[in-house]
Short mmCIF file of C-alpha atoms and ligand atoms in Angstrom, two decimals:
data_model
loop_
_atom_site.label_atom_id
_atom_site.label_comp_id
_atom_site.label_asym_id
_atom_site.label_seq_id
_atom_site.Cartn_x
_atom_site.Cartn_y
_atom_site.Cartn_z
CA MET A 214 0.00 0.00 0.00
CA LYS A 215 2.62 2.45 1.10
CA LYS A 216 4.70 1.53 -1.92
CA ARG A 217 1.84 2.21 -4.26
CA ILE A 218 1.18 5.63 -2.82
CA LEU A 219 4.84 6.43 -3.12
CA ALA A 220 4.87 5.24 -6.72
CA MET A 221 1.81 7.33 -7.50
CA LEU A 222 3.39 10.32 -5.85
CA LEU A 223 6.51 9.82 -7.87
CA VAL A 224 4.55 9.68 -11.09
CA ALA A 225 2.73 12.84 -10.10
CA VAL A 226 6.00 14.56 -9.33
CA MET A 227 7.47 13.41 -12.62
CA LEU A 228 4.44 14.60 -14.53
CA SER A 229 4.39 17.99 -12.91
CA GLY A 230 8.14 18.07 -13.41
CA CYS A 231 7.62 17.50 -17.13
CA SER A 232 5.02 20.16 -17.56
CA ALA A 233 7.12 22.58 -15.55
CA THR A 234 10.00 21.74 -17.83
CA LYS A 235 7.97 22.67 -20.88
CA GLN A 236 6.87 25.97 -19.44
CA THR A 237 10.00 27.27 -17.83
CA GLY A 238 12.83 25.68 -19.74
CA SER A 239 14.73 22.50 -19.14
CA LYS A 240 17.00 21.71 -16.28
CA GLU A 241 19.97 22.34 -18.59
CA ASN A 242 19.23 26.02 -18.11
CA GLU A 243 19.96 26.09 -14.44
CA LEU A 244 23.08 27.95 -13.46
CA THR A 245 24.60 28.09 -10.03
CA MET A 246 25.74 31.41 -8.64
CA PHE A 247 27.68 32.66 -5.67
CA MET A 248 26.39 35.99 -4.36
CA HIS A 249 27.09 37.15 -0.80
CA PHE A 250 28.06 40.77 -0.19
CA PHE A 251 27.82 43.63 2.30
CA GLY A 252 27.50 40.96 4.98
CA TYR A 253 23.76 40.59 4.41
CA CYS A 254 22.95 40.53 0.73
CA VAL A 255 22.72 36.88 -0.30
CA TYR A 256 21.09 35.70 -3.54
CA ASP A 257 17.58 34.46 -2.89
CA GLU A 258 15.72 32.33 -5.43
CA ASP A 259 12.47 33.98 -4.33
CA TRP A 260 13.50 37.47 -5.40
CA PRO A 261 10.67 38.41 -7.81
CA ILE A 262 12.99 40.42 -10.07
CA PHE A 263 15.20 37.39 -10.67
CA LYS A 264 12.18 35.12 -11.08
CA LYS A 265 10.95 37.44 -13.80
CA ALA A 266 14.37 37.38 -15.45
CA SER A 267 14.22 33.61 -15.36
CA GLU A 268 10.85 33.70 -17.10
CA LEU A 269 12.23 35.99 -19.79
CA THR A 270 15.52 34.19 -20.37
CA GLY A 271 14.71 30.59 -19.55
CA VAL A 272 17.68 30.57 -17.18
CA LYS A 273 17.14 29.78 -13.54
CA ILE A 274 19.79 30.84 -11.07
CA ILE A 275 20.48 28.60 -8.09
CA GLY A 276 22.24 30.35 -5.23
CA THR A 277 25.14 28.58 -3.54
CA ALA A 278 26.00 30.99 -0.71
CA SER A 279 24.48 30.30 2.66
CA GLU A 280 22.40 32.94 4.38
CA SER A 281 23.42 31.49 7.71
CA ILE A 282 26.90 32.93 7.21
CA SER A 283 26.78 36.61 8.08
CA ASP A 284 30.34 37.42 7.09
CA SER A 285 30.75 37.87 3.34
CA SER A 286 34.49 37.22 3.34
CA GLN A 287 33.95 33.97 5.23
CA ALA A 288 31.33 32.95 2.65
CA TRP A 289 33.78 33.89 -0.09
CA ASN A 290 36.61 31.85 1.40
CA THR A 291 34.34 28.84 1.81
CA MET A 292 33.29 29.15 -1.84
CA ILE A 293 36.79 29.43 -3.33
CA ALA A 294 37.95 26.49 -1.23
CA SER A 295 35.30 24.26 -2.82
CA LYS A 296 36.38 21.71 -5.42
CA VAL A 297 33.97 22.84 -8.09
CA LEU A 298 33.20 26.53 -8.38
CA PRO A 299 29.65 27.79 -9.04
CA ASP A 300 28.96 28.76 -12.68
CA ILE A 301 28.60 32.46 -11.94
CA ILE A 302 30.70 34.29 -9.39
CA HIS A 303 29.41 37.60 -8.09
CA SER A 304 31.51 39.75 -5.79
CA THR A 305 33.60 42.88 -5.31
CA TYR A 306 36.21 43.91 -7.85
CA SER A 307 39.05 42.90 -5.59
CA ASN A 308 37.65 39.44 -4.85
CA LEU A 309 36.98 38.85 -8.53
CA SER A 310 40.46 40.06 -9.48
CA ASP A 311 42.04 37.74 -6.92
CA LEU A 312 40.04 34.81 -8.21
CA ALA A 313 41.00 35.65 -11.80
CA ASP A 314 44.67 35.74 -10.73
CA MET A 315 44.26 32.24 -9.32
CA GLY A 316 42.76 31.03 -12.60
CA GLY A 317 39.23 30.74 -11.21
CA LEU A 318 37.56 32.95 -13.82
CA ILE A 319 37.69 32.76 -17.60
CA PRO A 320 38.40 35.74 -19.90
CA LEU A 321 35.22 37.24 -21.33
CA GLU A 322 36.20 39.52 -24.19
CA ASP A 323 35.78 36.98 -27.02
CA LEU A 324 32.52 35.73 -25.50
CA ILE A 325 31.23 39.27 -25.24
CA GLU A 326 31.95 39.82 -28.88
CA LYS A 327 30.25 36.57 -29.83
CA TYR A 328 27.21 36.46 -27.56
CA ALA A 329 26.72 39.74 -25.74
CA PRO A 330 26.13 42.83 -27.87
CA ASN A 331 24.55 44.71 -24.97
CA VAL A 332 27.55 44.10 -22.72
CA ALA A 333 29.81 45.27 -25.54
CA LYS A 334 27.70 48.40 -25.85
CA PHE A 335 27.90 48.99 -22.10
CA PHE A 336 31.71 48.93 -22.17
CA GLU A 337 31.65 51.42 -25.04
CA GLU A 338 29.24 53.70 -23.19
CA CYS A 339 31.19 53.51 -19.98
CA PRO A 340 34.97 53.47 -20.44
CA GLU A 341 35.38 53.66 -16.68
CA ALA A 342 33.70 50.26 -16.39
CA LYS A 343 36.01 48.82 -19.00
CA ARG A 344 39.05 50.19 -17.20
CA ASP A 345 37.85 48.77 -13.87
CA ALA A 346 37.13 45.39 -15.41
CA THR A 347 40.39 45.04 -17.33
CA ALA A 348 42.99 43.04 -15.42
CA ASP A 349 46.75 43.58 -15.45
CA ASP A 350 47.05 40.84 -18.08
CA GLY A 351 44.72 42.74 -20.42
CA HIS A 352 41.76 40.37 -20.08
CA ILE A 353 38.27 41.19 -18.84
CA TYR A 354 37.16 38.72 -16.17
CA PHE A 355 33.99 40.32 -14.89
CA ILE A 356 31.17 42.67 -15.82
CA PRO A 357 30.61 45.65 -13.51
CA GLY A 358 27.42 47.67 -13.28
CA SER A 359 25.58 50.68 -11.91
CA LEU A 360 22.37 51.08 -9.95
CA SER A 361 21.81 54.61 -11.14
CA GLY A 362 22.76 55.03 -14.77
CA ILE A 363 26.06 55.96 -16.34
CA ASP A 364 25.50 59.36 -17.86
CA ARG A 365 27.41 61.43 -15.28
CA ASP A 366 30.65 61.47 -13.30
CA ALA A 367 29.24 61.43 -9.80
CA LEU A 368 25.86 61.20 -8.14
CA PRO A 369 24.47 62.98 -5.10
CA SER A 370 24.14 60.79 -2.05
CA LYS A 371 23.89 63.06 0.98
CA GLY A 372 22.99 66.67 1.56
CA TRP A 373 22.26 69.16 4.33
CA PHE A 374 18.77 69.03 5.84
CA ILE A 375 17.39 71.62 8.24
CA ARG A 376 14.21 72.59 10.10
CA THR A 377 13.17 75.41 7.81
CA ASP A 378 10.19 76.23 10.05
CA TRP A 379 12.68 76.96 12.83
CA LEU A 380 14.61 79.24 10.50
CA GLU A 381 11.42 81.12 9.68
CA LYS A 382 10.43 81.36 13.30
CA LEU A 383 13.80 82.86 14.23
CA HIS A 384 13.86 85.11 11.13
CA LEU A 385 16.97 83.43 9.81
CA GLU A 386 17.92 82.41 6.32
CA ALA A 387 19.34 79.08 5.25
CA PRO A 388 23.07 79.35 6.03
CA LYS A 389 25.20 80.10 2.99
CA ASN A 390 28.60 79.81 4.65
CA VAL A 391 30.24 78.46 7.80
CA ASP A 392 29.78 81.61 9.87
CA GLU A 393 26.08 81.70 9.06
CA MET A 394 25.79 78.02 9.86
CA TYR A 395 27.40 78.62 13.23
CA ASN A 396 24.93 81.45 13.91
CA VAL A 397 21.97 79.31 12.91
CA LEU A 398 23.04 76.42 15.12
CA LYS A 399 23.68 78.86 17.97
CA ALA A 400 20.19 80.31 17.55
CA PHE A 401 18.67 76.81 17.49
CA LYS A 402 20.48 76.13 20.73
CA THR A 403 19.63 79.31 22.59
CA LYS A 404 16.35 80.68 21.22
CA ASP A 405 13.95 77.83 21.86
CA PRO A 406 12.63 77.33 18.32
CA ASN A 407 10.47 74.39 19.42
CA GLY A 408 8.79 76.73 21.85
CA ASN A 409 8.62 74.54 24.95
CA GLY A 410 10.53 76.93 27.18
CA LEU A 411 13.49 74.58 27.47
CA GLN A 412 16.94 74.64 25.87
CA ASP A 413 16.45 71.09 24.71
CA GLU A 414 17.21 71.60 21.01
CA ILE A 415 20.03 69.55 19.52
CA PRO A 416 21.20 71.78 16.67
CA TYR A 417 23.36 69.35 14.66
CA PHE A 418 23.10 65.60 14.79
CA ALA A 419 24.10 62.64 12.65
CA ARG A 420 23.20 59.01 12.67
CA GLN A 421 26.38 57.59 11.22
CA GLU A 422 29.99 58.57 10.75
CA GLY A 423 29.66 61.12 13.58
CA ILE A 424 31.10 64.48 12.71
CA GLN A 425 32.78 63.34 9.49
CA ASP A 426 30.45 65.27 7.21
CA LEU A 427 31.34 68.53 8.96
CA TYR A 428 34.99 68.38 7.86
CA GLN A 429 34.19 69.64 4.40
CA LEU A 430 33.04 72.95 5.88
CA PHE A 431 36.60 73.59 7.00
CA GLY A 432 38.28 72.59 3.77
CA ALA A 433 39.56 69.40 5.37
CA GLU A 434 39.66 65.94 3.81
CA TYR A 435 38.89 62.83 5.76
CA THR A 436 40.34 60.25 3.44
CA TRP A 437 43.01 59.91 0.77
CA HIS A 438 43.13 62.66 -1.81
CA GLU A 439 45.51 64.13 -4.35
CA ASP A 440 47.63 67.07 -3.24
CA LYS A 441 48.62 69.79 -5.71
CA ASN A 442 51.56 67.68 -6.93
CA GLY A 443 49.31 64.76 -7.74
CA ASN A 444 50.49 62.68 -4.76
CA LEU A 445 48.08 60.92 -2.46
CA VAL A 446 47.95 62.25 1.08
CA TYR A 447 45.80 61.11 3.97
CA GLY A 448 43.55 64.01 4.95
CA LYS A 449 43.70 63.42 8.68
CA THR A 450 47.42 64.19 8.75
CA GLU A 451 47.03 67.71 7.38
CA GLU A 452 46.81 71.15 8.96
CA GLU A 453 43.28 71.56 7.55
CA PHE A 454 42.21 68.59 9.62
CA ARG A 455 43.81 70.06 12.72
CA ASN A 456 41.88 73.28 12.19
CA ALA A 457 38.63 71.42 11.52
CA ILE A 458 38.93 69.51 14.79
CA ARG A 459 39.76 72.75 16.59
CA GLN A 460 36.55 74.39 15.28
CA ILE A 461 34.32 71.35 15.65
CA SER A 462 35.38 70.82 19.26
CA LYS A 463 34.44 74.43 19.91
CA TRP A 464 30.98 73.80 18.40
CA PHE A 465 30.71 70.68 20.49
CA LYS A 466 31.62 72.53 23.67
CA GLU A 467 28.95 75.13 22.95
CA GLY A 468 26.31 72.44 22.58
CA LEU A 469 25.81 72.94 18.86
CA ILE A 470 26.54 69.28 18.17
CA ASP A 471 24.66 66.35 19.69
CA SER A 472 26.55 65.33 22.85
CA GLU A 473 25.76 61.72 21.92
CA ILE A 474 26.95 62.04 18.36
CA TYR A 475 29.32 59.09 18.69
CA SER A 476 26.83 56.79 20.30
CA ARG A 477 23.33 57.71 19.18
CA GLY A 478 23.44 55.44 16.16
CA GLN A 479 21.13 54.63 13.27
CA GLN A 480 17.92 55.85 14.90
CA ALA A 481 19.20 59.41 15.42
CA ARG A 482 16.85 60.92 12.86
CA GLU A 483 13.72 59.22 14.22
CA GLN A 484 14.65 60.01 17.81
CA LEU A 485 15.50 63.67 17.37
CA LEU A 486 12.98 64.63 14.72
CA SER A 487 10.04 62.89 16.37
CA SER A 488 10.89 64.52 19.71
CA ASN A 489 10.97 67.90 17.95
CA THR A 490 14.53 68.59 19.13
CA GLY A 491 16.85 67.91 16.16
CA GLY A 492 17.68 70.93 13.99
CA MET A 493 20.04 69.94 11.21
CA THR A 494 21.82 66.96 9.78
CA HIS A 495 23.71 65.76 6.73
CA ASP A 496 22.41 62.51 5.34
CA TRP A 497 21.03 60.56 2.37
CA PHE A 498 18.42 62.42 0.36
CA SER A 499 15.93 59.64 -0.11
CA SER A 500 15.63 58.39 3.46
CA THR A 501 16.09 61.78 5.14
CA GLY A 502 13.64 63.64 2.96
CA LYS A 503 11.01 61.08 3.89
CA TYR A 504 10.75 62.47 7.43
CA ALA A 505 9.24 65.66 6.03
CA ASP A 506 6.05 63.63 5.52
CA THR A 507 6.44 61.37 8.55
CA TYR A 508 6.45 64.09 11.21
CA ALA A 509 4.41 66.81 9.51
CA LYS A 510 1.34 65.01 10.86
CA ASN A 511 2.35 65.16 14.52
CA ILE A 512 4.49 68.25 14.89
CA ASN A 513 2.83 71.57 14.36
CA GLY A 514 4.47 73.54 11.54
CA PHE A 515 7.13 70.85 10.96
CA LYS A 516 9.12 71.73 7.85
CA TRP A 517 12.19 69.71 7.02
CA GLU A 518 14.02 70.52 3.82
CA ALA A 519 17.33 70.15 2.05
CA ILE A 520 19.39 73.30 1.62
CA LEU A 521 22.30 73.95 -0.72
CA PRO A 522 25.76 73.31 0.73
CA PRO A 523 27.07 76.25 2.76
CA ALA A 524 30.35 77.56 1.33
CA ASP A 525 33.40 76.23 3.19
CA ILE A 526 35.86 78.53 5.00
CA ASN A 527 37.65 79.06 1.68
CA GLY A 528 34.45 80.12 -0.04
CA VAL A 529 34.08 76.87 -1.99
CA VAL A 530 30.52 75.55 -2.37
CA LYS A 531 30.79 71.79 -2.69
CA GLU A 532 29.45 68.48 -1.51
CA VAL A 533 32.04 65.81 -0.85
CA ALA A 534 29.62 62.99 -0.17
CA SER A 535 28.83 61.31 -3.46
CA ARG A 536 28.47 58.00 -5.14
CA SER A 537 30.49 56.64 -7.98
CA ILE A 538 28.32 55.77 -10.91
CA LEU A 539 29.64 52.21 -10.73
CA HIS A 540 28.70 50.24 -7.67
CA GLY A 541 31.96 48.32 -7.42
CA LEU A 542 30.58 44.81 -7.77
CA GLY A 543 30.36 42.56 -10.77
CA TRP A 544 29.98 39.03 -12.01
CA GLY A 545 32.06 36.62 -14.03
CA ILE A 546 32.14 33.04 -15.35
CA SER A 547 34.02 30.41 -13.37
CA LYS A 548 36.50 27.94 -14.81
CA ASP A 549 34.07 25.10 -13.97
CA ASN A 550 31.14 26.55 -15.91
CA LYS A 551 29.96 24.10 -18.61
CA LYS A 552 27.32 26.41 -20.07
CA ILE A 553 29.40 29.37 -21.06
CA GLU A 554 27.28 30.50 -23.98
CA GLU A 555 24.04 30.44 -21.93
CA THR A 556 25.74 32.31 -19.12
CA MET A 557 27.04 35.01 -21.40
CA LYS A 558 23.60 35.41 -22.96
CA TYR A 559 22.10 35.60 -19.50
CA PHE A 560 24.57 38.38 -18.61
CA ASP A 561 23.63 40.10 -21.84
CA PHE A 562 19.96 40.07 -20.92
CA TRP A 563 20.69 42.17 -17.83
CA MET A 564 22.44 44.76 -19.97
CA SER A 565 19.60 44.91 -22.50
CA GLU A 566 16.98 47.63 -22.29
CA GLN A 567 14.51 45.10 -20.91
CA GLY A 568 16.94 43.84 -18.26
CA ARG A 569 17.90 47.36 -17.19
CA GLU A 570 14.25 48.37 -16.82
CA LEU A 571 13.51 45.25 -14.82
CA LEU A 572 16.35 46.05 -12.43
CA ALA A 573 15.37 49.71 -12.11
CA TYR A 574 11.59 49.46 -11.80
CA GLY A 575 10.87 45.84 -10.96
CA ILE A 576 7.82 44.14 -12.45
CA GLU A 577 4.88 45.98 -13.98
CA GLY A 578 1.74 45.44 -11.94
CA VAL A 579 3.76 44.37 -8.92
CA HIS A 580 6.32 47.10 -8.30
CA HIS A 581 5.24 49.75 -10.73
CA LYS A 582 2.44 50.77 -13.02
CA VAL A 583 2.52 52.94 -16.09
CA VAL A 584 0.66 56.24 -15.75
CA ASN A 585 0.59 58.59 -18.75
CA GLY A 586 3.49 56.73 -20.25
CA GLU A 587 5.62 57.03 -17.11
CA LYS A 588 6.55 54.31 -14.68
CA VAL A 589 5.28 55.00 -11.19
CA PHE A 590 6.04 52.79 -8.21
CA THR A 591 3.04 51.20 -6.55
CA ASP A 592 1.88 52.41 -3.14
CA GLU A 593 3.19 49.27 -1.55
CA VAL A 594 6.69 50.16 -2.74
CA LEU A 595 6.41 53.88 -2.02
CA ASN A 596 5.06 53.37 1.49
CA ALA A 597 7.48 50.59 2.42
CA LYS A 598 8.44 50.94 6.06
CA ASP A 599 12.20 50.78 5.52
CA GLY A 600 12.16 53.00 2.45
CA VAL A 601 12.09 52.26 -1.25
CA PRO A 602 15.76 51.26 -1.75
CA THR A 603 15.64 48.63 1.01
CA TYR A 604 12.30 47.32 -0.16
CA MET A 605 13.46 47.00 -3.74
CA ARG A 606 16.70 45.35 -2.64
CA ASN A 607 14.63 42.60 -1.05
CA GLN A 608 12.84 42.20 -4.37
CA GLY A 609 16.18 41.57 -6.10
CA GLN A 610 17.31 45.07 -7.06
CA VAL A 611 20.95 44.34 -6.26
CA GLU A 612 24.38 45.30 -7.55
CA ILE A 613 24.82 43.07 -10.58
CA GLY A 614 26.27 43.57 -14.05
CA SER A 615 23.38 45.73 -15.16
CA VAL A 616 22.43 49.40 -15.19
CA GLY A 617 19.63 50.94 -13.15
CA SER A 618 18.40 54.49 -13.59
CA ILE A 619 18.31 57.81 -11.83
CA ASP A 620 14.75 58.36 -12.99
CA ALA A 621 13.73 55.21 -11.14
CA GLU A 622 15.57 56.37 -8.05
CA LEU A 623 13.85 59.76 -8.24
CA ALA A 624 10.50 58.06 -8.73
CA GLY A 625 11.04 56.38 -5.37
CA MET A 626 11.63 59.66 -3.50
CA ASN A 627 9.15 62.07 -1.97
CA GLU A 628 9.04 65.65 -3.22
CA ILE A 629 11.41 67.05 -0.58
CA ALA A 630 14.06 64.41 -1.23
CA ARG A 631 13.72 64.75 -5.00
CA LYS A 632 14.01 68.54 -4.85
CA GLY A 633 17.18 68.33 -2.76
CA PHE A 634 18.74 65.63 -4.90
CA LEU A 635 18.09 67.55 -8.11
CA ALA A 636 19.37 70.84 -6.68
CA TYR A 637 22.70 69.20 -5.77
CA ASP A 638 22.89 67.33 -9.06
CA GLU A 639 21.99 70.25 -11.30
CA GLY A 640 24.07 72.72 -9.27
CA GLY A 641 27.16 70.65 -9.99
CA PHE A 642 28.18 70.68 -6.30
CA VAL A 643 28.86 67.00 -6.02
CA ARG A 644 32.52 66.17 -6.13
CA LYS A 645 33.64 63.02 -7.89
CA GLN A 646 34.44 60.35 -5.39
CA PHE A 647 37.99 59.21 -4.76
CA ASN A 648 38.45 55.63 -5.82
CA ALA A 649 40.98 53.75 -3.76
CA PRO A 650 43.54 52.01 -5.95
CA THR A 651 43.69 48.23 -6.21
CA PHE A 652 46.64 46.78 -4.33
CA THR A 653 48.75 43.76 -5.13
CA GLU A 654 48.73 41.00 -2.55
CA ALA A 655 52.23 41.98 -1.44
CA GLU A 656 51.15 45.60 -1.02
CA ASN A 657 48.12 44.53 0.95
CA ASP A 658 50.19 42.36 3.24
CA ALA A 659 52.69 45.16 3.76
CA LYS A 660 50.12 47.78 4.69
CA LYS A 661 47.22 45.95 6.27
CA ASP A 662 48.24 45.70 9.94
CA LYS A 663 49.93 49.08 9.95
CA TRP A 664 46.91 50.73 8.40
CA ASN A 665 44.44 49.11 10.79
CA ASN A 666 46.44 50.28 13.79
CA ILE A 667 46.81 53.75 12.33
CA THR A 668 43.12 54.27 11.65
CA THR A 669 42.20 52.99 15.11
CA TYR A 670 44.66 55.41 16.69
CA ILE A 671 43.41 58.32 14.57
CA SER A 672 39.76 57.71 15.50
CA GLU A 673 40.70 57.63 19.16
CA ILE A 674 42.54 60.97 19.05
CA GLU A 675 39.87 62.51 16.83
CA GLN A 676 37.08 61.58 19.19
CA LYS A 677 38.93 62.64 22.33
CA CYS A 678 39.69 66.04 20.82
CA VAL A 679 36.13 66.65 19.64
CA LEU A 680 34.76 65.69 23.04
CA GLY A 681 37.26 67.99 24.74
CA ILE A 682 39.10 65.24 26.60
CA GLU A 683 42.24 66.24 24.72
CA ASP A 684 43.18 69.43 22.94
CA ILE A 685 44.13 69.01 19.28
CA ASP A 686 46.81 71.71 19.41
CA ALA A 687 48.35 70.20 22.54
CA VAL A 688 48.53 66.69 21.08
CA TRP A 689 49.25 67.50 17.43
CA ASP A 690 53.05 67.03 17.42
CA THR A 691 52.83 63.79 19.37
CA TYR A 692 50.01 62.68 17.07
CA ILE A 693 52.04 63.22 13.90
CA LYS A 694 55.12 61.60 15.42
CA THR A 695 53.11 58.57 16.57
CA LEU A 696 51.65 58.16 13.06
CA LYS A 697 55.17 58.14 11.65
CA ASP A 698 56.26 55.57 14.21
CA MET A 699 53.28 53.46 13.23
CA GLY A 700 54.34 53.54 9.59
CA ILE A 701 52.13 56.16 7.91
CA ASP A 702 54.95 57.08 5.50
CA GLU A 703 55.30 53.47 4.31
CA VAL A 704 51.54 53.14 3.91
CA THR A 705 51.41 56.42 1.98
CA GLU A 706 54.13 55.17 -0.35
CA ILE A 707 52.20 51.96 -1.02
CA TYR A 708 49.07 53.98 -1.81
CA ASN A 709 51.00 56.16 -4.22
CA THR A 710 52.68 53.26 -5.98
CA ALA A 711 49.34 51.52 -6.51
CA TYR A 712 47.63 54.75 -7.51
CA LYS A 713 50.22 55.64 -10.12
CA ARG A 714 50.28 52.13 -11.52
CA GLN A 715 46.51 52.23 -11.90
CA ASN A 716 46.39 55.65 -13.49
CA ASN A 717 49.23 55.04 -15.92
CA TYR A 718 47.68 51.84 -17.05
CA1 CA B 876 13.14 74.19 23.41
#
């Protein structure tokens, strides 16, 4: 009896298997893929965007990375240690380059020419992508991509947001330079713009990276940048940084900066805007602009808007926070892939108009609808609790070898966010992001420990000086000497060697 039921079940399974085969393509069109990045983004077969792609291409992607591993480099190491590599390998440039060096990826340029006209077109449209993807040996081992389109140099990411109703109440204008910004923050602190009779306002706050975004006001750099001779210098070793810390610690002492700036964390905007105490921040347009709607309902007069960047102390109006057009991840074909042609065609689909639209807007009727010829996200997407980008990511809008679009990104923003984003974009304030050079393994080994110790030490001094535990001018000479003892000169040389090699290539 049991046997018969089992046999019947098997037949049923086989039958349904057959019909499924006819509808969705044969099992030959399954490809395995490794995708595990940012520590949390792991390929999921249920992502609707990838399911749709499978419908359109006849290729089903089977993920090989485990979601139970939360460390992407651990997942990567497990994968490259396996005997047979997955067909498609998705990862960061540096991982992919390492794997190519070890012979784990196959060269793509002939395959692109043969099977992938849209990928070929992409490399023509975006020389930067071709440069990034071309290895030292002249071969292309992976296909990079962009979530936002490739028709500019840099994209806005963050901007200055302020309580414009407080400005109006105090008869102040949006600050146009550092002195005016100081005055505005001072007035927020001392003149009770929330009207509760208490000096409980927190003029400047930030949810991540602490005070880092304030450095640009003082003409200081917080990472590597080119000096006037074209050499790379680390910003936090320069006099401009010393001055920035000097000024910022003064602001901190006067209560213009959140006293919990280093510890408040990701919820800073919700906490301080909902309690009607936060005055100004510098953060991502899309998610920050959203609060204009969120709290307008509960807080009388609440107006929260982006303003143009105040000029820095040298009179330069700029925004240093930006995004590269390329997202820095890509995918390639492993040495063990037996379906190279299908894989290349699958890659090509994602670079086609249809593939790009699918990535940018998701599925019609599910994620967007077309109104007067324009794609509009559905209410479910627009009202998603964690914001549109996070929602769409969980639908499969991830950093693959495809190209999204700025229009789609703008379609996911509210009016305040969109207005701010466009003002920064059209004003040309956004500075092109510095791209760290790619290091050889020997260079990495030589700098890694030194650099980790150095950055830890710098953060410690930085924080102590801002909080007033130490005085930047009192510790400066010791600070610079300690950095030298820790090997900053050697690290700087390694950066410059790699940078010049990359740029002369
Ligand atoms: Ca108050």
